[in-house]
mmCIF file of C-alpha atoms in Angstrom:
data_model
loop_
_atom_site.group_PDB
_atom_site.id
_atom_site.type_symbol
_atom_site.label_atom_id
_atom_site.label_comp_id
_atom_site.label_asym_id
_atom_site.label_seq_id
_atom_site.Cartn_x
_atom_site.Cartn_y
_atom_site.Cartn_z
ATOM 1 C CA MET A 1 17.325 -52.008 45.612
ATOM 2 C CA ASN A 2 18.637 -55.492 47.232
ATOM 3 C CA PRO A 3 15.521 -57.608 46.685
ATOM 4 C CA ALA A 4 14.666 -58.913 50.118
ATOM 5 C CA ASP A 5 14.071 -54.989 50.648
ATOM 6 C CA ARG A 6 11.310 -55.087 48.019
ATOM 7 C CA TYR A 7 9.193 -57.206 50.490
ATOM 8 C CA ALA A 8 8.272 -57.160 53.832
ATOM 9 C CA ARG A 9 7.632 -60.599 56.117
ATOM 10 C CA GLU A 10 4.642 -59.721 57.685
ATOM 11 C CA THR A 11 2.618 -61.739 60.197
ATOM 12 C CA ILE A 12 -1.666 -63.449 59.693
ATOM 13 C CA LEU A 13 -3.368 -62.084 62.631
ATOM 14 C CA ASP A 14 -6.841 -63.931 62.247
ATOM 15 C CA ARG A 15 -8.866 -65.816 58.941
ATOM 16 C CA ARG A 16 -12.416 -66.377 58.194
ATOM 17 C CA ASP A 17 -13.826 -69.181 56.613
ATOM 18 C CA TRP A 18 -17.133 -68.139 54.557
ATOM 19 C CA ALA A 19 -17.611 -71.513 52.959
ATOM 20 C CA ASP A 20 -15.878 -74.281 51.793
ATOM 21 C CA GLY A 21 -12.633 -73.372 50.215
ATOM 22 C CA LEU A 22 -13.525 -69.404 50.447
ATOM 23 C CA PHE A 23 -11.862 -67.861 53.049
ATOM 24 C CA SER A 24 -10.040 -64.250 54.144
ATOM 25 C CA LEU A 25 -6.921 -63.505 55.593
ATOM 26 C CA ARG A 26 -5.674 -60.572 57.477
ATOM 27 C CA CYS A 27 -2.067 -59.717 58.523
ATOM 28 C CA SER A 28 -0.038 -56.786 59.855
ATOM 29 C CA ARG A 29 0.771 -54.181 57.440
ATOM 30 C CA PRO A 30 4.269 -53.437 55.995
ATOM 31 C CA ALA A 31 5.158 -49.704 57.027
ATOM 32 C CA GLY A 32 4.711 -47.359 54.551
ATOM 33 C CA PHE A 33 2.535 -50.011 52.767
ATOM 34 C CA ARG A 34 0.389 -47.584 50.830
ATOM 35 C CA PHE A 35 -2.593 -48.089 48.434
ATOM 36 C CA THR A 36 -5.924 -46.885 46.515
ATOM 37 C CA ALA A 37 -8.945 -48.959 47.096
ATOM 38 C CA GLY A 38 -9.526 -51.037 44.052
ATOM 39 C CA GLN A 39 -5.456 -51.863 43.780
ATOM 40 C CA PHE A 40 -3.876 -55.069 44.373
ATOM 41 C CA ALA A 41 -0.765 -56.601 46.118
ATOM 42 C CA ARG A 42 1.188 -58.924 45.598
ATOM 43 C CA ILE A 43 1.774 -61.911 48.246
ATOM 44 C CA GLY A 44 4.264 -64.221 48.180
ATOM 45 C CA VAL A 45 4.519 -67.676 49.841
ATOM 46 C CA GLU A 46 7.773 -70.103 50.729
ATOM 47 C CA VAL A 47 8.241 -73.454 49.564
ATOM 48 C CA ALA A 48 10.599 -75.971 50.747
ATOM 49 C CA VAL A 49 12.854 -76.881 47.751
ATOM 50 C CA ALA A 50 14.539 -80.458 47.092
ATOM 51 C CA GLY A 51 18.087 -80.780 48.389
ATOM 52 C CA GLY A 52 17.376 -78.284 52.054
ATOM 53 C CA GLY A 53 18.563 -75.143 50.200
ATOM 54 C CA SER A 54 16.916 -71.902 50.844
ATOM 55 C CA PRO A 55 12.974 -71.918 50.301
ATOM 56 C CA ALA A 56 11.669 -70.533 46.915
ATOM 57 C CA THR A 57 8.625 -67.901 46.909
ATOM 58 C CA ILE A 58 5.481 -68.241 44.740
ATOM 59 C CA TRP A 59 4.055 -64.915 44.186
ATOM 60 C CA ARG A 60 0.596 -64.050 43.072
ATOM 61 C CA PRO A 61 -1.305 -60.510 42.296
ATOM 62 C CA TYR A 62 -4.425 -60.157 45.013
ATOM 63 C CA SER A 63 -6.838 -57.711 45.257
ATOM 64 C CA LEU A 64 -7.246 -55.589 48.447
ATOM 65 C CA VAL A 65 -10.234 -55.921 50.574
ATOM 66 C CA SER A 66 -8.855 -53.491 53.533
ATOM 67 C CA SER A 67 -9.767 -49.780 53.838
ATOM 68 C CA ALA A 68 -6.753 -47.746 52.690
ATOM 69 C CA ASP A 69 -6.122 -46.506 56.138
ATOM 70 C CA ASP A 70 -6.613 -50.056 58.131
ATOM 71 C CA PRO A 71 -3.378 -50.696 59.786
ATOM 72 C CA CYS A 72 -3.764 -54.727 58.428
ATOM 73 C CA LEU A 73 -4.182 -55.870 54.877
ATOM 74 C CA GLU A 74 -7.029 -58.302 54.333
ATOM 75 C CA PHE A 75 -7.368 -60.649 51.279
ATOM 76 C CA PHE A 76 -10.026 -62.638 50.118
ATOM 77 C CA SER A 77 -9.335 -65.870 48.524
ATOM 78 C CA VAL A 78 -11.093 -69.170 46.469
ATOM 79 C CA ILE A 79 -9.034 -72.586 46.437
ATOM 80 C CA ALA A 80 -8.049 -73.865 42.937
ATOM 81 C CA PRO A 81 -7.437 -77.067 43.877
ATOM 82 C CA GLN A 82 -4.887 -77.765 41.210
ATOM 83 C CA GLY A 83 -3.023 -74.623 41.921
ATOM 84 C CA GLU A 84 0.774 -74.296 43.023
ATOM 85 C CA PHE A 85 -0.764 -71.160 45.440
ATOM 86 C CA SER A 86 -4.007 -70.809 46.648
ATOM 87 C CA PRO A 87 -3.863 -74.405 48.642
ATOM 88 C CA ARG A 88 -0.785 -73.014 50.469
ATOM 89 C CA LEU A 89 -2.193 -69.875 51.553
ATOM 90 C CA ALA A 90 -5.647 -71.783 52.691
ATOM 91 C CA ASP A 91 -3.454 -73.906 54.998
ATOM 92 C CA MET A 92 -2.121 -70.575 56.653
ATOM 93 C CA GLN A 93 -2.979 -69.977 59.663
ATOM 94 C CA ALA A 94 -2.728 -67.116 62.785
ATOM 95 C CA GLY A 95 0.799 -66.700 63.138
ATOM 96 C CA ASP A 96 2.100 -67.853 60.241
ATOM 97 C CA SER A 97 4.087 -64.999 58.076
ATOM 98 C CA LEU A 98 3.252 -64.277 54.525
ATOM 99 C CA LEU A 99 5.390 -62.309 52.133
ATOM 100 C CA ILE A 100 4.184 -58.518 50.972
ATOM 101 C CA ASP A 101 5.633 -56.951 47.964
ATOM 102 C CA ARG A 102 5.992 -53.313 49.285
ATOM 103 C CA THR A 103 4.566 -51.566 46.336
ATOM 104 C CA ALA A 104 0.661 -51.614 45.707
ATOM 105 C CA TYR A 105 -0.425 -51.953 41.846
ATOM 106 C CA GLY A 106 -3.442 -51.478 39.487
ATOM 107 C CA PHE A 107 -5.386 -49.423 38.154
ATOM 108 C CA PHE A 108 -8.783 -50.407 38.828
ATOM 109 C CA THR A 109 -9.917 -47.549 41.086
ATOM 110 C CA LEU A 110 -12.594 -44.553 41.252
ATOM 111 C CA GLU A 111 -10.089 -42.065 39.639
ATOM 112 C CA ARG A 112 -10.618 -43.817 36.163
ATOM 113 C CA PHE A 113 -14.553 -41.851 36.254
ATOM 114 C CA ALA A 114 -15.726 -38.593 36.235
ATOM 115 C CA ASP A 115 -18.288 -38.270 39.259
ATOM 116 C CA GLY A 116 -21.597 -39.652 38.982
ATOM 117 C CA ARG A 117 -24.925 -40.119 40.533
ATOM 118 C CA ASP A 118 -24.775 -43.952 40.404
ATOM 119 C CA LEU A 119 -21.976 -46.027 41.203
ATOM 120 C CA TRP A 120 -22.657 -49.876 40.249
ATOM 121 C CA LEU A 121 -19.807 -52.307 41.091
ATOM 122 C CA ILE A 122 -20.704 -55.633 39.724
ATOM 123 C CA ALA A 123 -18.311 -58.988 40.343
ATOM 124 C CA THR A 124 -18.869 -62.771 40.670
ATOM 125 C CA GLY A 125 -16.989 -64.746 43.103
ATOM 126 C CA THR A 126 -13.719 -63.269 44.478
ATOM 127 C CA GLY A 127 -14.160 -60.615 42.493
ATOM 128 C CA LEU A 128 -15.694 -59.005 45.066
ATOM 129 C CA ALA A 129 -12.716 -57.753 46.839
ATOM 130 C CA PRO A 130 -11.710 -54.596 45.472
ATOM 131 C CA PHE A 131 -15.449 -53.427 46.143
ATOM 132 C CA VAL A 132 -15.111 -54.140 49.327
ATOM 133 C CA SER A 133 -12.072 -51.748 50.053
ATOM 134 C CA MET A 134 -14.128 -49.349 47.678
ATOM 135 C CA LEU A 135 -17.379 -49.486 50.346
ATOM 136 C CA ARG A 136 -14.819 -49.343 53.192
ATOM 137 C CA ASP A 137 -13.424 -46.098 51.984
ATOM 138 C CA THR A 138 -15.583 -42.702 53.161
ATOM 139 C CA THR A 139 -14.235 -41.058 49.616
ATOM 140 C CA THR A 140 -16.732 -43.508 47.750
ATOM 141 C CA TRP A 141 -19.538 -42.175 49.909
ATOM 142 C CA SER A 142 -18.530 -38.600 49.313
ATOM 143 C CA ARG A 143 -18.306 -39.548 45.730
ATOM 144 C CA TYR A 144 -21.705 -40.972 44.707
ATOM 145 C CA GLU A 145 -25.374 -40.641 45.687
ATOM 146 C CA ARG A 146 -26.199 -44.186 45.711
ATOM 147 C CA VAL A 147 -24.282 -47.431 45.456
ATOM 148 C CA ILE A 148 -25.401 -50.655 44.149
ATOM 149 C CA ILE A 149 -23.473 -53.887 44.611
ATOM 150 C CA VAL A 150 -23.728 -57.054 42.787
ATOM 151 C CA HIS A 151 -22.771 -60.214 43.882
ATOM 152 C CA GLY A 152 -23.249 -63.417 41.511
ATOM 153 C CA VAL A 153 -22.216 -66.574 42.947
ATOM 154 C CA ARG A 154 -23.016 -70.380 42.018
ATOM 155 C CA TYR A 155 -24.033 -71.401 45.748
ATOM 156 C CA ALA A 156 -26.031 -69.491 48.609
ATOM 157 C CA ASP A 157 -23.023 -70.238 50.945
ATOM 158 C CA ASN A 158 -20.901 -68.016 48.747
ATOM 159 C CA PHE A 159 -22.356 -64.836 49.664
ATOM 160 C CA ALA A 160 -19.158 -63.830 51.434
ATOM 161 C CA TYR A 161 -18.903 -60.433 53.219
ATOM 162 C CA ALA A 162 -23.200 -59.746 53.042
ATOM 163 C CA ASP A 163 -23.194 -59.433 56.526
ATOM 164 C CA GLN A 164 -21.229 -55.871 56.335
ATOM 165 C CA PHE A 165 -22.901 -55.045 53.243
ATOM 166 C CA VAL A 166 -26.352 -55.639 55.479
ATOM 167 C CA ALA A 167 -24.843 -53.619 58.161
ATOM 168 C CA LEU A 168 -23.907 -50.634 55.800
ATOM 169 C CA VAL A 169 -27.652 -50.610 54.825
ATOM 170 C CA ASN A 170 -28.696 -50.630 58.373
ATOM 171 C CA ALA A 171 -26.354 -47.894 59.161
ATOM 172 C CA GLY A 172 -28.518 -45.668 56.862
ATOM 173 C CA ARG A 173 -25.462 -45.930 53.994
ATOM 174 C CA ALA A 174 -27.429 -45.429 50.518
ATOM 175 C CA LEU A 175 -26.425 -48.997 49.290
ATOM 176 C CA ARG A 176 -28.240 -51.285 47.365
ATOM 177 C CA TYR A 177 -27.405 -55.304 47.654
ATOM 178 C CA VAL A 178 -28.189 -57.077 44.652
ATOM 179 C CA ARG A 179 -27.161 -60.939 44.967
ATOM 180 C CA CYS A 180 -27.785 -63.786 42.416
ATOM 181 C CA SER A 181 -27.255 -67.121 41.982
ATOM 182 C CA THR A 182 -26.835 -69.705 39.570
ATOM 183 C CA ARG A 183 -26.827 -72.813 40.620
ATOM 184 C CA GLU A 184 -28.537 -73.022 43.510
ATOM 185 C CA ARG A 185 -32.146 -70.660 44.938
ATOM 186 C CA ALA A 186 -31.454 -68.548 47.287
ATOM 187 C CA ALA A 187 -33.736 -66.705 49.422
ATOM 188 C CA ASP A 188 -33.564 -62.715 48.823
ATOM 189 C CA ALA A 189 -31.481 -63.258 46.017
ATOM 190 C CA LEU A 190 -32.057 -63.302 41.973
ATOM 191 C CA HIS A 191 -31.333 -66.483 40.076
ATOM 192 C CA GLY A 192 -29.345 -67.053 37.146
ATOM 193 C CA ARG A 193 -26.692 -65.255 35.344
ATOM 194 C CA ILE A 194 -25.767 -61.372 35.509
ATOM 195 C CA PRO A 195 -25.721 -60.812 32.119
ATOM 196 C CA VAL A 196 -28.996 -62.378 31.098
ATOM 197 C CA LEU A 197 -30.480 -60.568 34.572
ATOM 198 C CA LEU A 198 -29.270 -57.445 33.029
ATOM 199 C CA GLU A 199 -30.670 -58.122 29.433
ATOM 200 C CA GLN A 200 -33.942 -59.389 30.942
ATOM 201 C CA GLY A 201 -34.483 -55.855 33.170
ATOM 202 C CA GLU A 202 -34.374 -57.934 36.340
ATOM 203 C CA LEU A 203 -30.979 -56.656 37.557
ATOM 204 C CA GLU A 204 -32.568 -53.276 37.656
ATOM 205 C CA ARG A 205 -35.744 -54.026 39.176
ATOM 206 C CA ALA A 206 -34.055 -55.529 41.876
ATOM 207 C CA ALA A 207 -31.916 -52.645 42.498
ATOM 208 C CA ALA A 208 -34.659 -50.152 42.048
ATOM 209 C CA THR A 209 -32.202 -48.447 39.595
ATOM 210 C CA GLN A 210 -31.624 -47.643 36.133
ATOM 211 C CA LEU A 211 -28.186 -48.197 34.519
ATOM 212 C CA SER A 212 -27.737 -44.592 32.188
ATOM 213 C CA ILE A 213 -24.568 -43.439 30.674
ATOM 214 C CA GLU A 214 -25.508 -39.949 31.768
ATOM 215 C CA HIS A 215 -25.802 -40.652 35.853
ATOM 216 C CA SER A 216 -24.199 -44.423 36.202
ATOM 217 C CA ARG A 217 -20.219 -45.475 36.827
ATOM 218 C CA VAL A 218 -20.317 -49.142 36.733
ATOM 219 C CA MET A 219 -17.308 -51.050 37.448
ATOM 220 C CA ILE A 220 -17.060 -55.169 36.442
ATOM 221 C CA CYS A 221 -14.670 -57.769 38.091
ATOM 222 C CA GLY A 222 -14.930 -61.374 38.270
ATOM 223 C CA ASN A 223 -15.179 -64.421 35.379
ATOM 224 C CA PRO A 224 -13.873 -63.058 32.150
ATOM 225 C CA GLY A 225 -17.166 -64.390 30.288
ATOM 226 C CA MET A 226 -19.272 -62.352 32.644
ATOM 227 C CA ILE A 227 -17.162 -59.429 31.841
ATOM 228 C CA ARG A 228 -17.206 -60.096 27.696
ATOM 229 C CA SER A 229 -21.265 -60.393 28.084
ATOM 230 C CA LEU A 230 -21.811 -57.096 30.406
ATOM 231 C CA ARG A 231 -19.920 -55.093 27.833
ATOM 232 C CA GLN A 232 -21.155 -56.189 25.213
ATOM 233 C CA LEU A 233 -24.897 -55.370 26.638
ATOM 234 C CA LEU A 234 -23.857 -51.933 28.025
ATOM 235 C CA GLU A 235 -21.993 -51.056 24.958
ATOM 236 C CA THR A 236 -25.444 -51.001 23.227
ATOM 237 C CA ARG A 237 -26.422 -48.375 25.841
ATOM 238 C CA GLY A 238 -24.042 -46.049 25.279
ATOM 239 C CA PHE A 239 -21.309 -46.893 27.945
ATOM 240 C CA ARG A 240 -17.806 -46.939 26.855
ATOM 241 C CA ILE A 241 -14.274 -47.532 28.713
ATOM 242 C CA GLY A 242 -12.478 -44.482 29.839
ATOM 243 C CA ARG A 243 -9.193 -43.753 27.979
ATOM 244 C CA ARG A 244 -6.479 -41.202 28.858
ATOM 245 C CA GLY A 245 -7.905 -37.965 28.913
ATOM 246 C CA THR A 246 -11.351 -39.156 27.673
ATOM 247 C CA PRO A 247 -13.393 -40.308 31.001
ATOM 248 C CA GLY A 248 -15.574 -43.089 30.229
ATOM 249 C CA GLN A 249 -18.818 -44.550 32.077
ATOM 250 C CA MET A 250 -17.150 -48.452 32.622
ATOM 251 C CA ALA A 251 -14.492 -49.938 33.982
ATOM 252 C CA LEU A 252 -13.470 -53.665 33.904
ATOM 253 C CA GLU A 253 -10.872 -56.689 35.812
ATOM 254 C CA ALA A 254 -10.472 -60.042 34.795
ATOM 255 C CA TYR A 255 -10.502 -62.132 37.879
ATOM 256 C CA TRP A 256 -11.099 -65.341 39.442
#
């Protein structure tokens, strides 16, 4: 296959800035591009090279925020000031072009689990991205009686997509939305790190739902330290990561 056939040049349609350094982009979707909620795409930005030669391309994996049947693709990003990629992505506006690998990747999907009653989606920062996609997927609501979305951030203005979660609740979806902040107290939010709030019982009280291996399926995405701590706590309750041929009750994805 010609390397150029492996990706498509797509157009940025719009962007939303949630807070300083925190933004979402929507772009056109490559023809025939298919994915499952929870997967990621490789996106590329072109960089000029010295001497005026052909531009180089920097590629990075980004979880898809859009639903699988959305005619557009959406990505959620935070700027890493010293990074090569995210500052360039943050400079893009509607009309600019973005390269999209034609293949979706990853196994952080609901297919990892046997069905349960309660689906817990626990994220920090931009680790929220795959969960937004899942909440936009109608199959999620057909598989679970109740979904609990937990989002941990540092500051109150980092609660991206909150308006969409509230809209789902108002539309009658069986969604519990629990917000947690660490550096700033926020209205209607718990204050503290997610693992500590779980250990203290605050997380389950806020969700009005108990975590149990019989009824709960747990997906965790975000800061690796948070993931390690939550994994240890949940393993003491009997939760296990699913393996091939042996469905478990939790799935993990490190994501900055």
